[in-house]
Coordinates of C-alpha atoms in Angstrom, one line a residue:
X1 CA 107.7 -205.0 -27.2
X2 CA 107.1 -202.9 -23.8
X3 CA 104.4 -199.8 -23.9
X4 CA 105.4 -197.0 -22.4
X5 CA 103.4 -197.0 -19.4
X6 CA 104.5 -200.4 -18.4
X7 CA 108.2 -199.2 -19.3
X8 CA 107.6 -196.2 -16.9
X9 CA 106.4 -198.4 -13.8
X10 CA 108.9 -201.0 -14.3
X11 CA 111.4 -198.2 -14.1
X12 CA 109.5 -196.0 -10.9
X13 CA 109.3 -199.8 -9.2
X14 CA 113.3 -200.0 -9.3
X15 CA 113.7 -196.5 -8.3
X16 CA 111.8 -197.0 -5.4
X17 CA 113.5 -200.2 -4.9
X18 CA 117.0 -199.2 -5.1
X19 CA 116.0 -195.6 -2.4
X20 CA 114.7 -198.2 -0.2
X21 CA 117.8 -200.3 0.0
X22 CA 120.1 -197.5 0.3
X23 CA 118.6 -195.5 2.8
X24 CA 117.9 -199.0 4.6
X25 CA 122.1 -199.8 4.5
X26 CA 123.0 -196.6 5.8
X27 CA 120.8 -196.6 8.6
X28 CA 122.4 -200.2 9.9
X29 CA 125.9 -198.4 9.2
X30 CA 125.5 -195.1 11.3
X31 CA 124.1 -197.3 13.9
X32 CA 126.8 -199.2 14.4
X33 CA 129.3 -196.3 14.0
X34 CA 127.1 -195.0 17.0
X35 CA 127.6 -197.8 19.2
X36 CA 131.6 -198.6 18.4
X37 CA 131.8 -194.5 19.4
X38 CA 130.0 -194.6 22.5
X39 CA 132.3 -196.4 24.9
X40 CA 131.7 -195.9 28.7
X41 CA 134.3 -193.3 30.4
X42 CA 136.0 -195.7 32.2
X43 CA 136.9 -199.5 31.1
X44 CA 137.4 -202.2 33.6
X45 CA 138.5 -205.8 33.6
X46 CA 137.5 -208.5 36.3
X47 CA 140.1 -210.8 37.1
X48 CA 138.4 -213.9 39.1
X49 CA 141.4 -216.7 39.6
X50 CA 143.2 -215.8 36.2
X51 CA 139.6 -215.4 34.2
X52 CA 139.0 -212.0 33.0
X53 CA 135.7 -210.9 32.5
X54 CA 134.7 -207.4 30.1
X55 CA 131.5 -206.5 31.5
X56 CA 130.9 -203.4 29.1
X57 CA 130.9 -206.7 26.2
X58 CA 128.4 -208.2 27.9
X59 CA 124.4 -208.7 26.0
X60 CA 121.8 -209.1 27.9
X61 CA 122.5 -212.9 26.3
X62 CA 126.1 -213.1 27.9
X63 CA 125.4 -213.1 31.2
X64 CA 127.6 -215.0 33.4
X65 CA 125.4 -217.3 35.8
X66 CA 126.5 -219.0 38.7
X67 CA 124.2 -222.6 40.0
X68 CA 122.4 -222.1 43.3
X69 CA 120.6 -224.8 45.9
X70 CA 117.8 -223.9 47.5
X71 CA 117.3 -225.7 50.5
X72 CA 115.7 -228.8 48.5
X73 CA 118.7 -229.2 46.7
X74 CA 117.5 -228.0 43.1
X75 CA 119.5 -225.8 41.2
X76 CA 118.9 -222.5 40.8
X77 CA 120.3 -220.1 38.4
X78 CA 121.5 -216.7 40.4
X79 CA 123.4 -214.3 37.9
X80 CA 125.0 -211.3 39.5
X81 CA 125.5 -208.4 37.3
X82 CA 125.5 -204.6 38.0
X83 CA 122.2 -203.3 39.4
X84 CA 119.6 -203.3 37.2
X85 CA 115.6 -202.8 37.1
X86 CA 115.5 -207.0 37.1
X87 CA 117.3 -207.0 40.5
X88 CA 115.6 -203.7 41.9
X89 CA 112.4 -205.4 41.7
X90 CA 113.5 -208.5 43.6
X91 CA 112.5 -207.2 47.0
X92 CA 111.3 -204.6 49.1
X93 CA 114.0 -202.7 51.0
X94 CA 113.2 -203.3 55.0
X95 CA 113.6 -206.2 57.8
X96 CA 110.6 -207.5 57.9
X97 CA 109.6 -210.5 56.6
X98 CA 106.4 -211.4 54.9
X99 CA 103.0 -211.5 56.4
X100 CA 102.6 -215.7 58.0
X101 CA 99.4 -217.4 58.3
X102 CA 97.3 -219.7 56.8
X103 CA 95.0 -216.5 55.3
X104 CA 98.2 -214.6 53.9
X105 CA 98.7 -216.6 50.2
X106 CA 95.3 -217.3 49.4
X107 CA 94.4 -213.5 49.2
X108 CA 97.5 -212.4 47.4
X109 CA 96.4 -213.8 43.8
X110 CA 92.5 -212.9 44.6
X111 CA 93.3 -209.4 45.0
X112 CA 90.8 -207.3 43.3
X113 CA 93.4 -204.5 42.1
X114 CA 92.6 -203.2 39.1
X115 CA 95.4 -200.2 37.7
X116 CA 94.1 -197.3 35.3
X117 CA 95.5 -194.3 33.9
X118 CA 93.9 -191.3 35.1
X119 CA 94.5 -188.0 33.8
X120 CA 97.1 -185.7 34.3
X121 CA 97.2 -183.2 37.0
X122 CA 99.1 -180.0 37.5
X123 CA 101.3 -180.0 40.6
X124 CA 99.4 -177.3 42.0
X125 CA 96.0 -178.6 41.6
X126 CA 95.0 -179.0 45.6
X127 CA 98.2 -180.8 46.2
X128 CA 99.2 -180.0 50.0
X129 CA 102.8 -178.5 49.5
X130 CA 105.6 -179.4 52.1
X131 CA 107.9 -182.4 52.0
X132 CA 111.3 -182.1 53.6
X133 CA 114.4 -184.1 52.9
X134 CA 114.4 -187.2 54.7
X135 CA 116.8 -189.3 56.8
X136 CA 117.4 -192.8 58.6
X137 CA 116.1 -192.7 62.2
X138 CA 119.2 -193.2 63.9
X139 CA 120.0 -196.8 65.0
X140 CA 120.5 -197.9 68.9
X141 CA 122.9 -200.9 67.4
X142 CA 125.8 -198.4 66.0
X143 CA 128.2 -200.0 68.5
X144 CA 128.0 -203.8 66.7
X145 CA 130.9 -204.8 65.4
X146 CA 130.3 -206.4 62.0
X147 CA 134.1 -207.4 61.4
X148 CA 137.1 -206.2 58.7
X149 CA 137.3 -205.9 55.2
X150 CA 141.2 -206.5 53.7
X151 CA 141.9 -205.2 49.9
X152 CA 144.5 -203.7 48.1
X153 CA 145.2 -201.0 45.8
X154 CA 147.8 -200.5 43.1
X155 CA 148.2 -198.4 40.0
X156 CA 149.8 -199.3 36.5
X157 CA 151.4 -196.3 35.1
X158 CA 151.9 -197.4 31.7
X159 CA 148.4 -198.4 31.2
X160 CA 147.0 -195.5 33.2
X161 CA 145.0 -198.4 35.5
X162 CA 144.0 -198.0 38.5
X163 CA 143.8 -202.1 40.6
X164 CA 142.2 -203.0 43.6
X165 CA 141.8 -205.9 44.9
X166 CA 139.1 -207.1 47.3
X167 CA 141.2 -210.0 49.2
X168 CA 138.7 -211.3 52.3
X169 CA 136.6 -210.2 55.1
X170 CA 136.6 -211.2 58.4
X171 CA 134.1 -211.6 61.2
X172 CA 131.1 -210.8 60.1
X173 CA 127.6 -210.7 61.7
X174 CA 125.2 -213.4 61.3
X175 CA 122.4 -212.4 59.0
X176 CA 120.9 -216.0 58.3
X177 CA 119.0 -217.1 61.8
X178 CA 117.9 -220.5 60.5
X179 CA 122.1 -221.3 59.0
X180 CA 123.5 -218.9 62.0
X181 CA 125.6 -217.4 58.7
X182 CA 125.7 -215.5 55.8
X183 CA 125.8 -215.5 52.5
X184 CA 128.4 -212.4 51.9
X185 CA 129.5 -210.3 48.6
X186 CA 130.8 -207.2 48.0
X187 CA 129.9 -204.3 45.8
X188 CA 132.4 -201.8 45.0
X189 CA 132.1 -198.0 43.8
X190 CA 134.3 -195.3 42.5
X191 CA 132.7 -192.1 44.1
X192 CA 132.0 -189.4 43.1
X193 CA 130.5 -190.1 39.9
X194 CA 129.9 -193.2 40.9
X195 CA 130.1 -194.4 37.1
X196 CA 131.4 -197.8 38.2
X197 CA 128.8 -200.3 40.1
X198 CA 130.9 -203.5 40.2
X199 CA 130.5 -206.6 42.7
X200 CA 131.9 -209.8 43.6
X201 CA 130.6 -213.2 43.8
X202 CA 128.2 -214.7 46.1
X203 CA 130.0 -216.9 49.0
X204 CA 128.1 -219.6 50.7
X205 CA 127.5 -219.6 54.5
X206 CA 130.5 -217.9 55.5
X207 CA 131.6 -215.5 57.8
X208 CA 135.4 -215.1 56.7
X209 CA 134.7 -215.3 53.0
X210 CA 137.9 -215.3 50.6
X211 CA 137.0 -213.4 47.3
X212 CA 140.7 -212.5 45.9
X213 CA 138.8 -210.7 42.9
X214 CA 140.8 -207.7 41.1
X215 CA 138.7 -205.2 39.7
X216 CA 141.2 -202.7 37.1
X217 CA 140.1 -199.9 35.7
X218 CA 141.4 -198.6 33.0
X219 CA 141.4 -194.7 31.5
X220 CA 142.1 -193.0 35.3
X221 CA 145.0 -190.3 35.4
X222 CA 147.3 -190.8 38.6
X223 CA 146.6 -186.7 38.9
X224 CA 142.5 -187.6 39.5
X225 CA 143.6 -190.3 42.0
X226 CA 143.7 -187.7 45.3
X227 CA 139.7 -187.1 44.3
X228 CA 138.6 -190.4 44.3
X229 CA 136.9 -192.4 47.2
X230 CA 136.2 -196.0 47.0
X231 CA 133.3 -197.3 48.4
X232 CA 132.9 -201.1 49.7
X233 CA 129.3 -202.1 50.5
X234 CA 129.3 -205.4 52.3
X235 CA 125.9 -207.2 51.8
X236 CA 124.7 -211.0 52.4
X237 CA 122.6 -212.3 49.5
X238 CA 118.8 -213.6 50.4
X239 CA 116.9 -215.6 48.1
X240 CA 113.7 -214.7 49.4
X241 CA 113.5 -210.8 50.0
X242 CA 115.9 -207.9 49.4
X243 CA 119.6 -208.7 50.1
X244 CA 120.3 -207.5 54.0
X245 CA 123.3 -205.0 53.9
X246 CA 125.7 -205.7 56.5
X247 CA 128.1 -202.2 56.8
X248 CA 130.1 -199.8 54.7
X249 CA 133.8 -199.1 54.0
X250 CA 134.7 -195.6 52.7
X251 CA 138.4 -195.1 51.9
X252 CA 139.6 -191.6 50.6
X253 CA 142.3 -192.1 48.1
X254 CA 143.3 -188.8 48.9
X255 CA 145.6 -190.8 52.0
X256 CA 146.7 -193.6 49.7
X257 CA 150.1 -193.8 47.8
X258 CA 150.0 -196.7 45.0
X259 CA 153.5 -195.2 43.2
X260 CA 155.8 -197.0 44.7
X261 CA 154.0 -200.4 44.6
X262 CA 150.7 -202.4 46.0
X263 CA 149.4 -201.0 49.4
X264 CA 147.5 -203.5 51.4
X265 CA 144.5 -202.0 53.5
X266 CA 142.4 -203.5 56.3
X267 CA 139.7 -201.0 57.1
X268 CA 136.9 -201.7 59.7
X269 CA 133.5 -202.1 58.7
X270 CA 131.2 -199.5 59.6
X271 CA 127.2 -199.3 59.9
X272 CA 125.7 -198.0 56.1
X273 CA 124.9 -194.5 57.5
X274 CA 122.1 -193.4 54.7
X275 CA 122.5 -190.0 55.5
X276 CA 126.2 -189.9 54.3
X277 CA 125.3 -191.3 50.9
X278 CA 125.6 -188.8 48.0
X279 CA 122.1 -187.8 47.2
X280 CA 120.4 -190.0 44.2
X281 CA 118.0 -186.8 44.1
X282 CA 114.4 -186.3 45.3
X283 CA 111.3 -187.5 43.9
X284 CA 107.7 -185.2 44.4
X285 CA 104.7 -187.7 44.7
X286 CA 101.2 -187.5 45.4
X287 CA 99.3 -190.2 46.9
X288 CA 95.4 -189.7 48.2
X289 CA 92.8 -192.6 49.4
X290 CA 88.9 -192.4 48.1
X291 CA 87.2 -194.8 51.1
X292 CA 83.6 -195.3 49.9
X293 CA 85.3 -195.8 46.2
X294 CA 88.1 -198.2 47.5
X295 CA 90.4 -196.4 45.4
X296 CA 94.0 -195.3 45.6
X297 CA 95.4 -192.3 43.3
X298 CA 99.4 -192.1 42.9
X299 CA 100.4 -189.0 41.4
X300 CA 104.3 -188.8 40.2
X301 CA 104.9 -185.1 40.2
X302 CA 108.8 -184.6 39.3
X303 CA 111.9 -185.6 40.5
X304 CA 115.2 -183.0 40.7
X305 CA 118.8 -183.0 41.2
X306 CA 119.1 -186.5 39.9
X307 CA 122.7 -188.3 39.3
X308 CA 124.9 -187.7 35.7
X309 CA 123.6 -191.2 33.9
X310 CA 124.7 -190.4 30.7
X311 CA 128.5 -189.6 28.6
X312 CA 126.2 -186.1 28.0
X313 CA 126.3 -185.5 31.8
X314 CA 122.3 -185.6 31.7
X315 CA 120.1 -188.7 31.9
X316 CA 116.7 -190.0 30.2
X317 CA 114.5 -191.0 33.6
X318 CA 111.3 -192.7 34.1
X319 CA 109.5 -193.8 36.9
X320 CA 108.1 -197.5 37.2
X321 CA 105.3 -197.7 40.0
X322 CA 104.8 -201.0 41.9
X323 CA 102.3 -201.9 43.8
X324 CA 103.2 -205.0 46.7
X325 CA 100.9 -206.7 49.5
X326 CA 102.9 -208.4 51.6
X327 CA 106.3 -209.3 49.4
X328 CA 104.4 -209.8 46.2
X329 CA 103.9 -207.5 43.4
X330 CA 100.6 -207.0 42.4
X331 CA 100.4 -204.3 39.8
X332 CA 103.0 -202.0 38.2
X333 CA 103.0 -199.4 35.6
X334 CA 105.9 -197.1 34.3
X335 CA 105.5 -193.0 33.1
X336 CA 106.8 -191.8 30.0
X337 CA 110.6 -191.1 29.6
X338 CA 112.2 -187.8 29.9
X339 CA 114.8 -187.4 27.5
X340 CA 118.4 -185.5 28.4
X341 CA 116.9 -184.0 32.0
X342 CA 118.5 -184.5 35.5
X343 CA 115.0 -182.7 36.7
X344 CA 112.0 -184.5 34.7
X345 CA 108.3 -182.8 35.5
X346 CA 106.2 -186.2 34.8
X347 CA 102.4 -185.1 35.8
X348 CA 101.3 -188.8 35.6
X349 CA 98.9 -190.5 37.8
X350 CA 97.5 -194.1 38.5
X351 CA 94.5 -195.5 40.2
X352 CA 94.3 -198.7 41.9
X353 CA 91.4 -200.4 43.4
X354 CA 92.6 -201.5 47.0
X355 CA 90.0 -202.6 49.5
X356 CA 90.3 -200.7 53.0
X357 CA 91.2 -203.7 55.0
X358 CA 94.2 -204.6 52.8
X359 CA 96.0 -200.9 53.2
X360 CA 98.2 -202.1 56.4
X361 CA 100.0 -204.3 54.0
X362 CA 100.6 -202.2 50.8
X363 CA 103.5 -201.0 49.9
X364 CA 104.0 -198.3 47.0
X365 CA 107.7 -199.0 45.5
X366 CA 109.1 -195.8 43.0
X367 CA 111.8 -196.6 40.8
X368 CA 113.7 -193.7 39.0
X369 CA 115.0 -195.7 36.1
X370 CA 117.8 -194.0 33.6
X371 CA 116.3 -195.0 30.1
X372 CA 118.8 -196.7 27.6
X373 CA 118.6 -197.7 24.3
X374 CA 122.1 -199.6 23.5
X375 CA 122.4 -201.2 27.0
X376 CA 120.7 -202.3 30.1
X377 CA 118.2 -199.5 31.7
X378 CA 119.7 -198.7 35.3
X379 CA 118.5 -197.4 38.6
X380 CA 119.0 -194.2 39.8
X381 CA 117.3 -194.3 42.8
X382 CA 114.1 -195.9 45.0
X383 CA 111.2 -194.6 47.3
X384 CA 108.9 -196.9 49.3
X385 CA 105.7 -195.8 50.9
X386 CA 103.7 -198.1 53.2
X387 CA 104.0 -201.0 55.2
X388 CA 107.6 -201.6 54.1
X389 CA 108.6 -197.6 54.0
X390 CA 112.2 -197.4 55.8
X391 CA 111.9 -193.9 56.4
X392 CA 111.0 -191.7 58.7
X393 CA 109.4 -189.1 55.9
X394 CA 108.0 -192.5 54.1
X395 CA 106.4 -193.6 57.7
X396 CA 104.9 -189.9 58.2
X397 CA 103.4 -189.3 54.3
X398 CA 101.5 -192.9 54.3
X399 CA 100.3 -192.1 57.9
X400 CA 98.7 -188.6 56.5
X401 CA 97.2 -190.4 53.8
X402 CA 95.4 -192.9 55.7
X403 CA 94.6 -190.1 58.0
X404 CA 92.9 -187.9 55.6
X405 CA 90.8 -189.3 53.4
X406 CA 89.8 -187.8 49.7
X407 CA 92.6 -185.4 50.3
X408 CA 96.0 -185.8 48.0
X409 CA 99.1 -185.3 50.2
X410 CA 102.0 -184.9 48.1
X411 CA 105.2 -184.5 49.7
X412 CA 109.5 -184.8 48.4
X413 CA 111.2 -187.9 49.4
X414 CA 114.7 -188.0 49.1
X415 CA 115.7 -191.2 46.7
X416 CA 117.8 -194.0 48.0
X417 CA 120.0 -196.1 45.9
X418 CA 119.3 -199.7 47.2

């Protein structure tokens, strides 16, 4: 015998129950009709000596590592995937090397940098306005040869798949003074979109490295070939800093015929000319120095005419805000995400404590990160400020700051991809 009232919870309890468990199952079954739907535009296959590789099926838990040496002989795990925020933050951009002396490592962990959020600010709250678009001061060593590049391209009709083939490179500079080599790889990309960011292995001490990897791509009409233009970027790996690039190859397939079978290309490799590049957009940031207060403030304004990320043709950006003395990071902190914008208005600011005689050798990195829930967040583009700034509109906003104490300079910088 039951009374009522127990009858009546015992019945509300598996009502509840049974809502709970449905609503629960078709949540886990629309989210994995989400992610079979959403495929990339393109699919690709990597064929390294027979092997083929599916990077769009690879987890962040499938990665494919390769065992490095450092120079006392233990291993060290080096995975190369597509660029990602990991790899970003592995260096500054620059040539120089890190500050020597016996009085450089010591200070780096007793830094007294403390990060706090400050409140928002309006872009037109005694910000300075101006900013131009900035370039690469030009180079006195354009004339340097930095050797060949040989690949091939062919096309398979039946499968609508476009091949190429990165065979070898020869003659390349010396990037490595201590080994009087380098340690070469190629990354490859389809421009314009620039949807595919693929790259081949790292070879040891070489300056005629072999690769013979074939990159096909699948889901390319022959019609869209004439509009295409690959991009080689020819880089030697560095364990230490950020990987020194080497030269650029940029071949218009617009002048290439693949119909009638494989055509084999040697193309010379040219010095990375940044100003060439298709814009990865322009980031707005405000940066101004409080000296009796030892105090930096780093506003991130807004960013515009960032790069298609997403199937939608929009993208879902961030910025993450690191702070470096020397090569190592001290501090970072990340804004909000912007969701479905290719021109986010972020209004965020951060304030460090950084003593006066440390500001020679902090560096400000910006990373313009495309948000992602199902895969791997990605980098649209980068902005330095500082000691390791590689610009000449980097160079001139950290120099106006330091000149002009308690007064926020904020200024566009156009971003660059590596």
């Amino acid at each position: 015998d039951v009374s009522p009232v127990v009858a009546g919870l015992i019945g509300a309890t598996v009502l509840v129950v049974s809502v709970s468990v449905t609503v629960f199952v078709w949540t886990c079954c629309h989210q994995q009709a989400e992610k079979k739907h959403k495929t990339p535009p393109y699919k690709f296959i990597h064929m390294l000596k027979g092997i083929s590789i599916y990077p769009e099926t690879l987890s962040n838990k499938k990665k494919i590592n390769r065992i490095r040496r450092d120079k006392s002989g233990a291993p060290k795990e080096s995975g190369r995937g597509n660029l990602s925020v990991d790899a970003a933050e592995s260096g500054l951009v620059g040539a120089e090397k890190a500050p020597d002396g016996p009085n450089a490592a010591p200070h780096v962990d007793q830094l007294p940098i403390k990060v706090d959020y400050g409140d928002e600010l309006s872009p037109d709250q005694s910000l300075t306005p101006g900013g131009s678009k900035t370039s690469s001061p030009s180079s006195p060593g354009d004339d340097i040869l930095l050797g060949e590049l040989t690949f091939s391209v062919d096309y398979n009709f039946p499968k609508k798949a476009l091949v190429v083939t990165i065979q070898e490179a020869h003659g390349l500079p010396v990037m490595d003074e201590h080994t009087q080599s380098s340690d070469p790889y190629i990354k490859m990309t389809i421009l314009p979109d620039k949807r595919h960011r693929v790259k081949t292995r790292v070879l040891r001490k070489t300056l005629d490295p072999v690769f013979d990897e074939t990159f096909t791509f699948y889901g390319i009409p022959y019609s869209q070939l004439q509009d295409l233009v690959l991009h080689f970027l020819v880089l030697s790996f560095d364990r230490f800093s950020r990987d020194d690039v080497i030269g650029e190859v940029m071949v218009p397939l617009a002048g290439v015929d693949p119909s009638t079978g494989k055509v084999q290309l040697t193309r010379e490799i040219l010095k990375r000319n940044i100003q060439k590049c298709i814009s990865r957009g322009e980031l707005q940031v405000s940066l101004s120095y409080q000296p009796v207060a030892q105090r930096m403030t780093v506003v991130v304004l807004k960013a515009r005419h960032l790069p298609k990320m997403d199937i939608t043709g929009l993208s879902d950006p961030y910025v993450k805000v690191n702070v470096y003395y020397g090569r190592k990071r001290i501090a970072k902190k990340k804004t909000h995400v912007k969701k479905c914008t290719l021109n986010p208005v972020f209004n965020e600011s951060f304030i460090y404590d950084i003593p006066v005689d440390l500001l020679p050798d902090i560096s400000i990195e910006f990373l313009v990160i495309d948000f992602d829930r199902t895969t791997k967040n990605e980098v649209v583009g980068r902005l330095i400020l500082g000691a390791h700034s590689v610009t000449a509109g980097g160079v001139e906003h950290w120099r106006e700051v330091c000149e002009n104490p308690r007064k926020p300079v904020a200024k566009w910088h156009s971003l660059s991809e590596y």
